[in-house]
C-alpha positions as protocol buffer text, in pm:
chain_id: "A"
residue {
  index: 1
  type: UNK
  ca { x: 0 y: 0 z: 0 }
}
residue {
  index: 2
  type: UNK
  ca { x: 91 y: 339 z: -60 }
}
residue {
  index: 3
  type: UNK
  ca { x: 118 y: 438 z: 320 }
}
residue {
  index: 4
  type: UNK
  ca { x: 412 y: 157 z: 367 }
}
residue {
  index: 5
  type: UNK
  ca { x: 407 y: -109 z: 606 }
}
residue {
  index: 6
  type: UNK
  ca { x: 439 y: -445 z: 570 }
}
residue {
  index: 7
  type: UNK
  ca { x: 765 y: -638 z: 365 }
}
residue {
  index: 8
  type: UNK
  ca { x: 741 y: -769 z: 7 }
}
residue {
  index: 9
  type: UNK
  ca { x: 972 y: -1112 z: -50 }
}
residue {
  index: 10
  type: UNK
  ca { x: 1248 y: -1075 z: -287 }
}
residue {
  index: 11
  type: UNK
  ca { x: 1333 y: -1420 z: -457 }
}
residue {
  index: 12
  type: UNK
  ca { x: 1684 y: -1437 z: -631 }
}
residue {
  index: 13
  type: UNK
  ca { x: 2099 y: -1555 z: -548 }
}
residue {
  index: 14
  type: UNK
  ca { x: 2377 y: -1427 z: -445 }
}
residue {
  index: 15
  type: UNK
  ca { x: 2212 y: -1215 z: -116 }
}
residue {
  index: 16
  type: UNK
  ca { x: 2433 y: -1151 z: 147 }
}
residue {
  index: 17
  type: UNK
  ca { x: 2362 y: -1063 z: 509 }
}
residue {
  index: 18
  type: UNK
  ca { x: 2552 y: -745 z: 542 }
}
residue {
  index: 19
  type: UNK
  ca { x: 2502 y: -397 z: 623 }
}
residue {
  index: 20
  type: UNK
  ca { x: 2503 y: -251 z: 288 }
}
residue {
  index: 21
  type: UNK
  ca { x: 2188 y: -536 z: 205 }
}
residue {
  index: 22
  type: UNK
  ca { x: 1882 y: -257 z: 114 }
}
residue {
  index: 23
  type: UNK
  ca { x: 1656 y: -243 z: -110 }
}
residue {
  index: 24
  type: UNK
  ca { x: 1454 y: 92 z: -327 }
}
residue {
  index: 25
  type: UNK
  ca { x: 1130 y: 135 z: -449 }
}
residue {
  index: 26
  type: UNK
  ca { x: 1197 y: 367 z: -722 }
}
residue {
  index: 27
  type: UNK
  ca { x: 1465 y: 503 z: -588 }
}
residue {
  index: 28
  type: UNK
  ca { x: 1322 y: 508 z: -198 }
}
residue {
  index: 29
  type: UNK
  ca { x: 1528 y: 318 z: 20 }
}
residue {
  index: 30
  type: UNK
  ca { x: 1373 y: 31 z: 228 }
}
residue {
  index: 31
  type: UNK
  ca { x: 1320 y: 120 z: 602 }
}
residue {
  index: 32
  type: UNK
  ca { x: 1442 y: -208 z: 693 }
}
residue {
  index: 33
  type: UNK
  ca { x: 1542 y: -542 z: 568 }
}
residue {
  index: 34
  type: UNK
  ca { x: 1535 y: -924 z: 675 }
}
residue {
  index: 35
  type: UNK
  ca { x: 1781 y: -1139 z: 577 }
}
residue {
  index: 36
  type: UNK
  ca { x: 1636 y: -1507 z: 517 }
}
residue {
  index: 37
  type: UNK
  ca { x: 1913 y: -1706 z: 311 }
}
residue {
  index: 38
  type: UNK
  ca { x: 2130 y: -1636 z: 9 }
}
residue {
  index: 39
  type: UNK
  ca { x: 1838 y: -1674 z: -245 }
}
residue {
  index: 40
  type: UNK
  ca { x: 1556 y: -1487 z: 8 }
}
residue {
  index: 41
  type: UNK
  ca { x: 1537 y: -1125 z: 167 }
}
residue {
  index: 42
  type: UNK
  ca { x: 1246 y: -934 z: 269 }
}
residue {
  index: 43
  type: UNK
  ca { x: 1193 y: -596 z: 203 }
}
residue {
  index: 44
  type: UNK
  ca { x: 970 y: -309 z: 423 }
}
residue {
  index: 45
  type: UNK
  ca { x: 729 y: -108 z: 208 }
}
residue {
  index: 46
  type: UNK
  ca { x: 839 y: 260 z: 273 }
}
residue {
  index: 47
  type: UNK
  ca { x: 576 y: 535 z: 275 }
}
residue {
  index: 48
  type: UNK
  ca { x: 568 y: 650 z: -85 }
}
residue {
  index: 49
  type: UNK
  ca { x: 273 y: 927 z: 12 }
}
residue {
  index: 50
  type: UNK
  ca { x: 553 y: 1096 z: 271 }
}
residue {
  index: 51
  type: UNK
  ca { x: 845 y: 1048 z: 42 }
}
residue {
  index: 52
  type: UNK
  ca { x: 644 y: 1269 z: -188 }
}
residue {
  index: 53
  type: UNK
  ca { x: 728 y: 968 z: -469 }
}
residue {
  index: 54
  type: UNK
  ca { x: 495 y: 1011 z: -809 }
}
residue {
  index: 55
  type: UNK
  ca { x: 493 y: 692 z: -782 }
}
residue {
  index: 56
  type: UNK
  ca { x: 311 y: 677 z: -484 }
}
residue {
  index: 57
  type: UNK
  ca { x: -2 y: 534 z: -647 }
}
residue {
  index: 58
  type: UNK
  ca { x: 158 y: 327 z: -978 }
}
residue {
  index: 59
  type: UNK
  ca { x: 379 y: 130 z: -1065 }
}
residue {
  index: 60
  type: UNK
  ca { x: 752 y: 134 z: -906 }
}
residue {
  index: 61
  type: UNK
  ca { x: 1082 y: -41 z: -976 }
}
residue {
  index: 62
  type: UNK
  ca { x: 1215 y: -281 z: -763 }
}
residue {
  index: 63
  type: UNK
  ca { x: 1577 y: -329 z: -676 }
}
residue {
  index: 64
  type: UNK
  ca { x: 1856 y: -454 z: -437 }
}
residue {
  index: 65
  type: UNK
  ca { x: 2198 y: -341 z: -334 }
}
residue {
  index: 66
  type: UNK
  ca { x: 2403 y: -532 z: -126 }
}
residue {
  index: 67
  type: UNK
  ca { x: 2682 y: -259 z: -57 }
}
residue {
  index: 68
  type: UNK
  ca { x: 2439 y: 45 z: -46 }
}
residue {
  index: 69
  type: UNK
  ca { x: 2617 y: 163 z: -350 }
}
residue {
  index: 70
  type: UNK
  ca { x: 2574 y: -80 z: -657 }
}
residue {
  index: 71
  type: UNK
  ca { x: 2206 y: -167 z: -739 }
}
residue {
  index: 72
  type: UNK
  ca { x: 2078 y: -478 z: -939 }
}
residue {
  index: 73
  type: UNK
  ca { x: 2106 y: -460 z: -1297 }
}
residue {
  index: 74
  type: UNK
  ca { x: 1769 y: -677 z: -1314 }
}
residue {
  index: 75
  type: UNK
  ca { x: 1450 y: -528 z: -1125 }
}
residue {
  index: 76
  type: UNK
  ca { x: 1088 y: -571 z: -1089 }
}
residue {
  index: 77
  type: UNK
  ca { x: 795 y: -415 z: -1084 }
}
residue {
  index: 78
  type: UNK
  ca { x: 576 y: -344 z: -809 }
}
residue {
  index: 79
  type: UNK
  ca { x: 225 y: -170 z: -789 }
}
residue {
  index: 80
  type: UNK
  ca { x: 142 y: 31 z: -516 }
}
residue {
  index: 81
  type: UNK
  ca { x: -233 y: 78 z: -404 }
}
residue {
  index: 82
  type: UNK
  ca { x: -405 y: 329 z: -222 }
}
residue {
  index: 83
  type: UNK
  ca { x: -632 y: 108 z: -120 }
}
residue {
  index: 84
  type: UNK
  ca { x: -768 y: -277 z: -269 }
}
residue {
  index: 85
  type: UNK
  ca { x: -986 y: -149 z: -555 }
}
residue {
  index: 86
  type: UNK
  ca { x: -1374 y: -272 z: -614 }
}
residue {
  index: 87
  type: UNK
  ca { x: -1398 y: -586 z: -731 }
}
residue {
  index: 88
  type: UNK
  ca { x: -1101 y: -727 z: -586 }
}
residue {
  index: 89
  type: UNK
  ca { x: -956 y: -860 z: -240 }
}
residue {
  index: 90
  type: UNK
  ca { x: -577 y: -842 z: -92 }
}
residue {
  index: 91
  type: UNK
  ca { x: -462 y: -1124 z: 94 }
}
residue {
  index: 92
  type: UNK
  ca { x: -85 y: -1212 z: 253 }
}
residue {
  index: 93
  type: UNK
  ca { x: 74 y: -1453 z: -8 }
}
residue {
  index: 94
  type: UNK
  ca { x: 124 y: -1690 z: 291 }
}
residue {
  index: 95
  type: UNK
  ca { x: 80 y: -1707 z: 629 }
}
residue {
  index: 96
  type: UNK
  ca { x: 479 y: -1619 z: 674 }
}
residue {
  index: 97
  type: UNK
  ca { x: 512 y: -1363 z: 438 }
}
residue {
  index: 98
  type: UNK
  ca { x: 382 y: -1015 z: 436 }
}
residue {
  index: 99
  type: UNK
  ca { x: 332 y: -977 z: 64 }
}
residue {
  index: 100
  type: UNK
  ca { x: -14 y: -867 z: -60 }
}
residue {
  index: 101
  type: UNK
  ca { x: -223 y: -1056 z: -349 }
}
residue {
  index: 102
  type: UNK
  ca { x: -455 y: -839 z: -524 }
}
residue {
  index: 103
  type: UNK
  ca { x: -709 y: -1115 z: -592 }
}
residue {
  index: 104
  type: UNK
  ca { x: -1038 y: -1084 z: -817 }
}
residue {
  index: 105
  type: UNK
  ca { x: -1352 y: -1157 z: -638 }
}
residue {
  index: 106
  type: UNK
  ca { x: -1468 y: -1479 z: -684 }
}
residue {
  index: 107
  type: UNK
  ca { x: -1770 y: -1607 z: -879 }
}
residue {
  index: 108
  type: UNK
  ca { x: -2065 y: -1641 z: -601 }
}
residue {
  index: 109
  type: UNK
  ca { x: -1932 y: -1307 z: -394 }
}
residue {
  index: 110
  type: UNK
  ca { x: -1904 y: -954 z: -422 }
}
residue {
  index: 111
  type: UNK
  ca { x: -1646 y: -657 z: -342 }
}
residue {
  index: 112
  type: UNK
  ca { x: -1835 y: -376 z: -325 }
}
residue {
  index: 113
  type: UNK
  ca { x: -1589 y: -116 z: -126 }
}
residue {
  index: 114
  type: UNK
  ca { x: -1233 y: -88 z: -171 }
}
residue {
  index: 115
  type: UNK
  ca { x: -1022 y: -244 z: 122 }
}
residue {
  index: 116
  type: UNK
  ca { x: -1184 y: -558 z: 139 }
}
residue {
  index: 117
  type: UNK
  ca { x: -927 y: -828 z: 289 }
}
residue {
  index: 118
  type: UNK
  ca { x: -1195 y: -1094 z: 232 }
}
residue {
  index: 119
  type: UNK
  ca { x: -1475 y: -1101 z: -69 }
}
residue {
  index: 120
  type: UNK
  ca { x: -1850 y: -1130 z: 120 }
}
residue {
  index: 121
  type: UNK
  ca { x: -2053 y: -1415 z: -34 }
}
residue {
  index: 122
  type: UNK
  ca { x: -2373 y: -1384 z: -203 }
}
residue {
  index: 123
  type: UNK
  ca { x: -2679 y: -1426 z: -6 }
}
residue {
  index: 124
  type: UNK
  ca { x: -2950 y: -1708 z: -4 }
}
residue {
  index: 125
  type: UNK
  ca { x: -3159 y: -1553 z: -320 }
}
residue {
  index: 126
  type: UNK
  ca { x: -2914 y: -1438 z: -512 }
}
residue {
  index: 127
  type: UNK
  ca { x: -2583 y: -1559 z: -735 }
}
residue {
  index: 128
  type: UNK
  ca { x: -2304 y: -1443 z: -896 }
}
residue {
  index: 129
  type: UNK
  ca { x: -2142 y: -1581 z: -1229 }
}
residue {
  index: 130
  type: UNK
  ca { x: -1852 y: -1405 z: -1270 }
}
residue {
  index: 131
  type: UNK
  ca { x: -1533 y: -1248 z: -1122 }
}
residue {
  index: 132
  type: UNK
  ca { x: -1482 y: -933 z: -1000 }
}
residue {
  index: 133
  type: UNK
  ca { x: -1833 y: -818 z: -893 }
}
residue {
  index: 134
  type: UNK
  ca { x: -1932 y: -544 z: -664 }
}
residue {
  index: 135
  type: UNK
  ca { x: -2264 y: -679 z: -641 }
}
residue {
  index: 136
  type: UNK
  ca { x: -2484 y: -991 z: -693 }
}
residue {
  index: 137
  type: UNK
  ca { x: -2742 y: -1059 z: -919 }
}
residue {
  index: 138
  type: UNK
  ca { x: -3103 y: -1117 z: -766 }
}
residue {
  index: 139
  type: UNK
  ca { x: -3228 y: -1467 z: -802 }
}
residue {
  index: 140
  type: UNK
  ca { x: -3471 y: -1461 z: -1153 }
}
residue {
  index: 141
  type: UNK
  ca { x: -3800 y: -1570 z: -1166 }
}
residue {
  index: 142
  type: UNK
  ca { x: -3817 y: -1938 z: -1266 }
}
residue {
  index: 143
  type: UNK
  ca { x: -3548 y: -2038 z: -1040 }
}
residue {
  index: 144
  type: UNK
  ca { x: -3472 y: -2040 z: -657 }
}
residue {
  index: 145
  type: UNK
  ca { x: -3130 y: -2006 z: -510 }
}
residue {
  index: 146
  type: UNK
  ca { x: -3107 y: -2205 z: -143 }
}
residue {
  index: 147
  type: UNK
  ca { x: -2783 y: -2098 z: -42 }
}
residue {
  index: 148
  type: UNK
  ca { x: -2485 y: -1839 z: -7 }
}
residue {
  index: 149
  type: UNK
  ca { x: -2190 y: -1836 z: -253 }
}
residue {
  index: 150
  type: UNK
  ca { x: -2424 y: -1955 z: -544 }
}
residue {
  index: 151
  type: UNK
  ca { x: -2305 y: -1877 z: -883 }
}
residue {
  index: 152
  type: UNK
  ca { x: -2573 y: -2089 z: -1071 }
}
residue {
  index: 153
  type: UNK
  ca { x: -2956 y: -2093 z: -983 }
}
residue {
  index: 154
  type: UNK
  ca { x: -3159 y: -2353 z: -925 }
}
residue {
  index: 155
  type: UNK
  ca { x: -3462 y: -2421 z: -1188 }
}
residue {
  index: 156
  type: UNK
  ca { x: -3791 y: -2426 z: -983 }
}
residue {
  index: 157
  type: UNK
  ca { x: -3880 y: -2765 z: -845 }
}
residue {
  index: 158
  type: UNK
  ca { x: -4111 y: -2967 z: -1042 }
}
residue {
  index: 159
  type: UNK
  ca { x: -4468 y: -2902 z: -918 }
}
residue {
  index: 160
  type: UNK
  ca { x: -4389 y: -2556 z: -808 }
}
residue {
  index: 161
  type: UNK
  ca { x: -4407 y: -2189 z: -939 }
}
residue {
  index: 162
  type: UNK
  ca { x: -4131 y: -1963 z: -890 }
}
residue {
  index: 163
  type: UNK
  ca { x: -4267 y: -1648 z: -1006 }
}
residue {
  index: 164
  type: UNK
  ca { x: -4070 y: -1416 z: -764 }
}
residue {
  index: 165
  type: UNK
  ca { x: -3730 y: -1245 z: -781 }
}
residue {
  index: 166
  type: UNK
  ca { x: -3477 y: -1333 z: -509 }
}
residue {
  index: 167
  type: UNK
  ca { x: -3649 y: -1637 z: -407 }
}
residue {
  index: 168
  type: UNK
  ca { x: -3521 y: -1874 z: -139 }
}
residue {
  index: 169
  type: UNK
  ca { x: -3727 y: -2179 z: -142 }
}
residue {
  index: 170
  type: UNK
  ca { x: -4019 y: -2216 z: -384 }
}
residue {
  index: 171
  type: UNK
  ca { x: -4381 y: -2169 z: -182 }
}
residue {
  index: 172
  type: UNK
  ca { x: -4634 y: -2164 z: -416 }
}
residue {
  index: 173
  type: UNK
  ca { x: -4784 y: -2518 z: -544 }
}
residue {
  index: 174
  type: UNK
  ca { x: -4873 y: -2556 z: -954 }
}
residue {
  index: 175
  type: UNK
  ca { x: -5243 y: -2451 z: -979 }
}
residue {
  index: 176
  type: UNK
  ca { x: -5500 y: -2761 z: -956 }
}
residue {
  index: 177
  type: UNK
  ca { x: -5602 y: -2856 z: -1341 }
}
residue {
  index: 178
  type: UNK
  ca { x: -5243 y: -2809 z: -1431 }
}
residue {
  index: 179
  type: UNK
  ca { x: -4891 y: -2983 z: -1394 }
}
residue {
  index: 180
  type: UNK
  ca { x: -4556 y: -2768 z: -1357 }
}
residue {
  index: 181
  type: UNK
  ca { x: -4251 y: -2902 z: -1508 }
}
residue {
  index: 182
  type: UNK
  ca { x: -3948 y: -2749 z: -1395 }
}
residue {
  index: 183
  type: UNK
  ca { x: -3803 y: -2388 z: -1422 }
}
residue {
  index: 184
  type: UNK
  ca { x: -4205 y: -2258 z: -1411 }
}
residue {
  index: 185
  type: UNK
  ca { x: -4210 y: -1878 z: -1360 }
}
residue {
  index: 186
  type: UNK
  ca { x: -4553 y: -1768 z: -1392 }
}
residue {
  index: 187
  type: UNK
  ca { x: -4924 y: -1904 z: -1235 }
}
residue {
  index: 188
  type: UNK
  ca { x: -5115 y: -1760 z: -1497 }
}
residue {
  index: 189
  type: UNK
  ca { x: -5174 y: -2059 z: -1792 }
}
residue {
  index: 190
  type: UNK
  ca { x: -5233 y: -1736 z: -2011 }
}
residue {
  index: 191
  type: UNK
  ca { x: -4900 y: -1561 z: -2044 }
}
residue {
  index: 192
  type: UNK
  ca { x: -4665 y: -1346 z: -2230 }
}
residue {
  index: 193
  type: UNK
  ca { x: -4515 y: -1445 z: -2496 }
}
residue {
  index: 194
  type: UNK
  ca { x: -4134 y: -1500 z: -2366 }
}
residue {
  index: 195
  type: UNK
  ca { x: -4305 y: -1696 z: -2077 }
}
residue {
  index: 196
  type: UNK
  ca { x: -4489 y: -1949 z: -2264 }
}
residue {
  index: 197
  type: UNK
  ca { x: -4234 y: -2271 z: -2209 }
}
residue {
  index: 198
  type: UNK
  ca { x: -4226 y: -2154 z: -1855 }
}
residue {
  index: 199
  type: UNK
  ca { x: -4581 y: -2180 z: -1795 }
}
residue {
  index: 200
  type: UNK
  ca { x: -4855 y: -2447 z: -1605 }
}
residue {
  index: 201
  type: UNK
  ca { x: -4957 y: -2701 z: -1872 }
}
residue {
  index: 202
  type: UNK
  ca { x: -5330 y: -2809 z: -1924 }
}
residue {
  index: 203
  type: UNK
  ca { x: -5371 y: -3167 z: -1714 }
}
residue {
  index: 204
  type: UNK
  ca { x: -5437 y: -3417 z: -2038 }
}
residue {
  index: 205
  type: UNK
  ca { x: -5780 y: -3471 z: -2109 }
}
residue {
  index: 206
  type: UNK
  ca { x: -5985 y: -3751 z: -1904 }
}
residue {
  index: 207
  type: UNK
  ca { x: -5722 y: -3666 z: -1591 }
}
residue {
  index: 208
  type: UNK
  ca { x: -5772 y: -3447 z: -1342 }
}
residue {
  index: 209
  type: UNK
  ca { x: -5410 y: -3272 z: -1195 }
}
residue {
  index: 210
  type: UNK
  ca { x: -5454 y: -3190 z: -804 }
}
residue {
  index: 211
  type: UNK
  ca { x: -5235 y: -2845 z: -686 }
}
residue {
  index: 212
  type: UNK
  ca { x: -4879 y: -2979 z: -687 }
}
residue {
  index: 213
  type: UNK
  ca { x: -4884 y: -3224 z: -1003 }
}
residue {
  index: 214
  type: UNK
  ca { x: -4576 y: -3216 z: -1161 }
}
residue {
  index: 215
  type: UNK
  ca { x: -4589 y: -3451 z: -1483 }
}
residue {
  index: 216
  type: UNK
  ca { x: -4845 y: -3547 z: -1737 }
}
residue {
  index: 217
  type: UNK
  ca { x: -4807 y: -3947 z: -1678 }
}
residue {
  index: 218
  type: UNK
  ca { x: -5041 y: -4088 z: -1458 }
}
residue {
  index: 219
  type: UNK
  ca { x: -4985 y: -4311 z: -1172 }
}
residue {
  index: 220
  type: UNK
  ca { x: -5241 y: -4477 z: -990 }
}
residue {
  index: 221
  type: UNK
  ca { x: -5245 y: -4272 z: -627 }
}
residue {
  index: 222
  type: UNK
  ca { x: -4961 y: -4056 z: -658 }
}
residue {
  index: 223
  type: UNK
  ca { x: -5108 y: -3755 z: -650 }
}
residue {
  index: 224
  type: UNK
  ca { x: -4803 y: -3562 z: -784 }
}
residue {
  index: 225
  type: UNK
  ca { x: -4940 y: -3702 z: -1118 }
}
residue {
  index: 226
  type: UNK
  ca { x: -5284 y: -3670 z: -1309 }
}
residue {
  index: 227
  type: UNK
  ca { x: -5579 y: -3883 z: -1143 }
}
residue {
  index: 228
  type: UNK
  ca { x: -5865 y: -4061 z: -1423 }
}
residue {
  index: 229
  type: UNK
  ca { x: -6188 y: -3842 z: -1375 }
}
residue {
  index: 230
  type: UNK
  ca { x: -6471 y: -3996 z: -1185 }
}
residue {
  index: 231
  type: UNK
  ca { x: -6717 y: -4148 z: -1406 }
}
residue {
  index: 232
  type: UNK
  ca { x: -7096 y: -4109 z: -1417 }
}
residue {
  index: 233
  type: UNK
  ca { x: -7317 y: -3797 z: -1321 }
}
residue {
  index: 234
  type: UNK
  ca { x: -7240 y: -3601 z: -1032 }
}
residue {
  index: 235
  type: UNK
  ca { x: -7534 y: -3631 z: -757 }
}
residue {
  index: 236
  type: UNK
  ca { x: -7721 y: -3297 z: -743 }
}
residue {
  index: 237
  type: UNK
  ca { x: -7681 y: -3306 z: -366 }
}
residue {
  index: 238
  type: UNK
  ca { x: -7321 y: -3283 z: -382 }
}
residue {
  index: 239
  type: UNK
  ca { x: -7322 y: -2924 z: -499 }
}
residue {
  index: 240
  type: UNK
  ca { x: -7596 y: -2819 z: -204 }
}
């Protein structure tokens, strides 16, 4: 970061574990170094903002001396931050170094502010796709989405509408006289156009579908399926 703090691992040879070992940052001198072995040294982050660098937020070049005097001939580059930008996440490289990641957010989270050490997971009724998000999408109708860190929704359940955004867990049963395949988004049997595979289908004729049917082959007393019609007149007293 652009503030300093924190040591950046420098892999080469040849390092020695001398007085003269230092390392710049475009041409600003380390505050301190760690010795580790002959191919390992780690370097503190100065404070590029107080140095006055113009490199303070961009790139800088990298390089070690090991007599305070002569500098590497070979360098690299290093990007300072003034904070983790949106969309991303800045972890230690390992538990024992002190070298920052910028990392893109991962499919089923978002980064929504800048600073974020760790990417927040999309909540139950909603998903995420892709990387580097600052925000998740809302779960579409015709699908549920159960959990957190989704990237994918779920197509409604068989037997079920899903004709709400953001929904958790499908609540509302197919319509009685109709059977709901999956990925239904809409009650009405009558819909719009773009709608019309994701609609309640007409029970076959001669069956009768109870609320909940979710297939057009019958099976004798599964009522998740169409039932034969009773035969013969109603009685008259049944409608009293």
């Amino acid at each position: 970061m652009s503030y300093g703090g924190g040591f950046v691992s420098v892999f080469g040879y040849g390092f020695l574990n001398s007085t003269g070992l230092n390392c710049s940052f475009e041409w600003i001198g380390s505050p301190s170094v760690v010795f580790v072995s002959s191919t390992q040294i780690m370097c503190e982050v100065p404070n590029m903002l107080a140095a006055r660098s113009s490199k303070a937020l961009g790139y800088a070049t990298l390089r070690v001396t090991l007599n305070n005097r002569d500098w590497s001939r070979t360098s690299l580059s290093f990007r300072f931050l003034g904070e983790c930008p949106i969309g991303h996440y800045c972890q230690h490289r390992a538990f024992n170094e002190y070298t920052f990641r910028l990392l893109p957010c991962p499919a089923g989270h978002f980064c929504e502010s800048a600073g974020m050490s760790v990417p927040t997971p999309c909540p139950p009724g909603s998903f995420m796709p892709y990387r580097r998000q600052v925000q998740c999408q809302l779960c579409p109708i015709g699908f549920w989405c159960p959990r957190s860190r989704m990237f994918q929704p779920i197509g409604c359940r068989r037997g079920w509408v899903c004709d709400e955004p953001g929904l958790v867990v499908p609540y509302k049963r197919c319509p009685a006289g109709f059977y709901c395949e999956e990925g239904v988004a809409t009650r009405l049997s009558r819909s719009t156009l773009y709608l019309d595979r994701r609609k309640p289908k007409p029970c076959p004729p001669g069956l009768h579908c109870f609320e909940g049917a979710q297939a057009p082959n019958p099976k004798p007393s599964n009522y998740s399926t169409p039932q034969p019609c009773f035969q013969g007149p109603v009685p008259l007293s049944w409608g009293l």
